[in-house]
Short mmCIF file of C-alpha atoms in Angstrom, two decimals:
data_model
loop_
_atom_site.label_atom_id
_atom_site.label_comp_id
_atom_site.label_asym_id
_atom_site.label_seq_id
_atom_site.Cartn_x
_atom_site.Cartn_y
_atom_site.Cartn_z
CA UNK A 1 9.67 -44.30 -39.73
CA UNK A 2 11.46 -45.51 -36.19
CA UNK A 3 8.44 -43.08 -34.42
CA UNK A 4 5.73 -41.23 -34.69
CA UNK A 5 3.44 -39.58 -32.00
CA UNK A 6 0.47 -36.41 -33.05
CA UNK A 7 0.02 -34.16 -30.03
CA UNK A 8 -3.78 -33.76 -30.24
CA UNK A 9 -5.61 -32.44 -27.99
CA UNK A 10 -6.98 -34.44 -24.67
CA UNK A 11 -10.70 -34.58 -23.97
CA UNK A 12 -10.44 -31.27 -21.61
CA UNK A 13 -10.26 -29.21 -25.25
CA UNK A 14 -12.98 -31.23 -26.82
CA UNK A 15 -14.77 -30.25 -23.82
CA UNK A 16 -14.35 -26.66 -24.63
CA UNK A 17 -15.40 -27.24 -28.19
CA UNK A 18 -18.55 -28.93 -26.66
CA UNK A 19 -18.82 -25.21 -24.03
CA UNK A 20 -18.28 -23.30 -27.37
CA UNK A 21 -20.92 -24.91 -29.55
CA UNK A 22 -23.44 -24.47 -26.49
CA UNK A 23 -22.69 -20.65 -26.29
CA UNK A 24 -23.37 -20.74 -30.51
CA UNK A 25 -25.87 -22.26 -29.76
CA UNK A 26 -27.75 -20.07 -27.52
CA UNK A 27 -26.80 -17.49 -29.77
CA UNK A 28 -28.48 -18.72 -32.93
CA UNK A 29 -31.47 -19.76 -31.13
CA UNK A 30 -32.75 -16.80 -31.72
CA UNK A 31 -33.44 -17.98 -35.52
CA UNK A 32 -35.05 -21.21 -34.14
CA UNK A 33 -33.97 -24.30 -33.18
CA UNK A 34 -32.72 -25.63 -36.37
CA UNK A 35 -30.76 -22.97 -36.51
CA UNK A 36 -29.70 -23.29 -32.79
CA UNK A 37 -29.01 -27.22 -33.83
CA UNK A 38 -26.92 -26.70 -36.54
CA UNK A 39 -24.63 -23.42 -35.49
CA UNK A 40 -23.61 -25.84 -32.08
CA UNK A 41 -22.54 -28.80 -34.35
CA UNK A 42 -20.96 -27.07 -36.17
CA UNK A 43 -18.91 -25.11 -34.01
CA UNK A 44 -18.05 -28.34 -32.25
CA UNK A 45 -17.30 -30.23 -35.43
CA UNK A 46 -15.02 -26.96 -36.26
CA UNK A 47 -12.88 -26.56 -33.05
CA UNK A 48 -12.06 -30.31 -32.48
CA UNK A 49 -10.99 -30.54 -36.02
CA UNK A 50 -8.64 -27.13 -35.92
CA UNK A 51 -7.41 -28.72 -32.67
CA UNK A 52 -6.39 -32.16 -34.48
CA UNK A 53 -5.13 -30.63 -37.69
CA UNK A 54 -2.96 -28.05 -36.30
CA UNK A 55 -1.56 -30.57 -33.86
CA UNK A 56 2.28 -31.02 -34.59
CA UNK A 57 3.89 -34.39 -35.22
CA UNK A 58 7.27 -35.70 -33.67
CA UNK A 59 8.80 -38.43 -35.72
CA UNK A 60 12.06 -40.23 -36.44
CA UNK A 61 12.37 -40.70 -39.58
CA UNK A 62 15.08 -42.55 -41.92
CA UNK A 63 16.77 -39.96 -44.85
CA UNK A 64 15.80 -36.89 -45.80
CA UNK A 65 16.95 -33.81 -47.01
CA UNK A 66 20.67 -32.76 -47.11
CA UNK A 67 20.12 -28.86 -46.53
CA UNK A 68 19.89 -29.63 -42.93
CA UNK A 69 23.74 -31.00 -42.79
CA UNK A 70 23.39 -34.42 -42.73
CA UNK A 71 23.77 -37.53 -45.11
CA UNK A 72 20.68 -38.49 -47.45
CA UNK A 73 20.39 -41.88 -45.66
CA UNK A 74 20.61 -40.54 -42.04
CA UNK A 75 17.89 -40.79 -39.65
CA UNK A 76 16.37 -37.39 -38.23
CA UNK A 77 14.12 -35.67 -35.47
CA UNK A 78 10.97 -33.78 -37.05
CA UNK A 79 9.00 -32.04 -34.38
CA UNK A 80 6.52 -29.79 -35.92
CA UNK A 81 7.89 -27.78 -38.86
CA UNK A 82 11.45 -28.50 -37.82
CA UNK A 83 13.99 -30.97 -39.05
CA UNK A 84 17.30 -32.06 -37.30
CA UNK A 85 19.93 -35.02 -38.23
CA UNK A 86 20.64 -36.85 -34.85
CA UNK A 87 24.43 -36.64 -35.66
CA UNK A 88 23.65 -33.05 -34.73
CA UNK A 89 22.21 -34.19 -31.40
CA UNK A 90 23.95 -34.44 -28.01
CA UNK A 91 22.72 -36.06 -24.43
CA UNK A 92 19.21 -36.33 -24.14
CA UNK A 93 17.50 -35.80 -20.95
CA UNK A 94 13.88 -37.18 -19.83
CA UNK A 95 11.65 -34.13 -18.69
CA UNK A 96 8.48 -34.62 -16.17
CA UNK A 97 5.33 -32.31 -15.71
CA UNK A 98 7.94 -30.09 -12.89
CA UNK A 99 11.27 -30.49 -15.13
CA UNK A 100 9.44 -29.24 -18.85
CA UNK A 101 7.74 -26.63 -16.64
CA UNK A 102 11.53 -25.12 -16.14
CA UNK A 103 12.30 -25.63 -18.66
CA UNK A 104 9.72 -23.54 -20.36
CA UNK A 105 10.23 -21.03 -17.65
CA UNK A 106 12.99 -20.35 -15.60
CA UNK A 107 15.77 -22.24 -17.36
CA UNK A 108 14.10 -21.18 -21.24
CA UNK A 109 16.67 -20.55 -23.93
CA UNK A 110 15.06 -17.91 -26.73
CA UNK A 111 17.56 -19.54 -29.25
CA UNK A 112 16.39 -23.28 -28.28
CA UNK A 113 13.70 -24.90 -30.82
CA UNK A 114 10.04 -25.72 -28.50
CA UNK A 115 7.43 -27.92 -29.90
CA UNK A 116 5.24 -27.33 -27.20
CA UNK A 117 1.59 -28.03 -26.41
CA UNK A 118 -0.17 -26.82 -23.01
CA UNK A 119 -1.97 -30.25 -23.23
CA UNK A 120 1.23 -32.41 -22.73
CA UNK A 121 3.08 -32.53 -19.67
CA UNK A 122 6.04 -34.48 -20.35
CA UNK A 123 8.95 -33.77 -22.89
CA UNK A 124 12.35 -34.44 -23.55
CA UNK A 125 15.39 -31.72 -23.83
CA UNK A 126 18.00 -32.77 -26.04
CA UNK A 127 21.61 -30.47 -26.61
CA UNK A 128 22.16 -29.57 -30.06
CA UNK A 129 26.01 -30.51 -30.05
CA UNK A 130 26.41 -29.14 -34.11
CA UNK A 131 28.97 -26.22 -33.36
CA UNK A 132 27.38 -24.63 -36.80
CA UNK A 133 24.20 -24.62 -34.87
CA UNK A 134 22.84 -21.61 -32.76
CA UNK A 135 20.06 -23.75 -30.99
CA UNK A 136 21.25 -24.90 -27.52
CA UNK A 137 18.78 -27.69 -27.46
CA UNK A 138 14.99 -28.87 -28.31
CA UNK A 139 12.39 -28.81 -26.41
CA UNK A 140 9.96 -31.24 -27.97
CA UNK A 141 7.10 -32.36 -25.74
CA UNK A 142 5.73 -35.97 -25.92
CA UNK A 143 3.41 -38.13 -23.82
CA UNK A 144 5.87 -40.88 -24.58
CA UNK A 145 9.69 -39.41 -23.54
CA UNK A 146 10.80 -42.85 -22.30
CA UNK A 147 9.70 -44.16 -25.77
CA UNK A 148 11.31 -41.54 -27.49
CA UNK A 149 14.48 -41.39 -26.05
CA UNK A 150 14.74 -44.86 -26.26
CA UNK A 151 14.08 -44.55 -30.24
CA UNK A 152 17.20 -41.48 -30.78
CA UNK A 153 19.56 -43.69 -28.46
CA UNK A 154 18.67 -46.69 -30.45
CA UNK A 155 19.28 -44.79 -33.74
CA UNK A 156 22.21 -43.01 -32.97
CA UNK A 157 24.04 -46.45 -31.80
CA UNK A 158 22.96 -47.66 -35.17
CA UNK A 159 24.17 -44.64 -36.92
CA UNK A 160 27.97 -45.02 -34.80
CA UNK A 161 27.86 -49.03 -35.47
CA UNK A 162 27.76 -48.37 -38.88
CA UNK A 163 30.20 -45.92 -39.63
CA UNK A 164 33.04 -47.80 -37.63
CA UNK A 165 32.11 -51.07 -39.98
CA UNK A 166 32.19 -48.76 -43.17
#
């Protein structure tokens, strides 16, 4: 694995969960304050822990499967549920808080793949240049897009050195 990033949550949505278990709280006081106790832990404990879990990952990873049109032993993107080889990946462009904002907006693409979270502000776009493909691009937010772009350049030079010495 070249990269690997969760997007969890910040503190600003544990701080919710914290709001949450207060209001079950007050709600199950009514039983006592055991009960009180227990129903604001645990709705705490529960809303952090959906937060984490359903939290996507973005990853580079090395092989994979060939369905998605590329070798066995080529690297690929995997942002959330999605899988693409980066010979199916064009120019990649650097997104801050205004530019992914746009791009979620204004300049949005229905057909383009988002792995978005409200909680990070910074992304990267990169052009789908597979003519089989129908996605214009991916919208994958990370809190690291310098990092990341770094790591698909990087990988993609590898990928070209190689097949010009094979």
């Amino acid at each position: 694995m070249r990269y690997s990033e969760r997007l969890v949550p910040g503190p600003g949505f544990h701080l919710i969960s914290v709001l949450c278990g207060g209001a079950a709280a007050l709600v199950f006081s009514l039983w006592g304050p055991l009960a009180a106790t227990m129903a604001g832990v645990a709705t705490v404990a529960a809303f952090s822990l959906l937060g984490i879990i359903t939290a996507p990952q973005v990853r580079v990873i090395d092989g994979g499967d060939c369905a998605d049109g590329g070798t066995a032993d080529e690297a690929r993107l995997r942002a959330g549920g999605a899988t693409i080889p980066l010979s199916a990946l064009g120019e990649i462009e650097r997104l801050d808080e205004a530019g992914l904002k746009e791009w979620m907006g204004t300049r949005a693409d229905a057909r383009a793949h988002t792995c978005h979270r409200a909680w990070v502000r910074t992304g990267v776009r990169i052009a789908v240049a597979d003519a089989r493909d129908a996605t214009p691009y991916w919208l994958v937010c990370t809190r690291r897009p310098e990092e990341l772009e770094a790591v698909l350049s990087e990988a993609r030079r590898q990928a070209a050195h190689s097949e010009q010495t094979s």
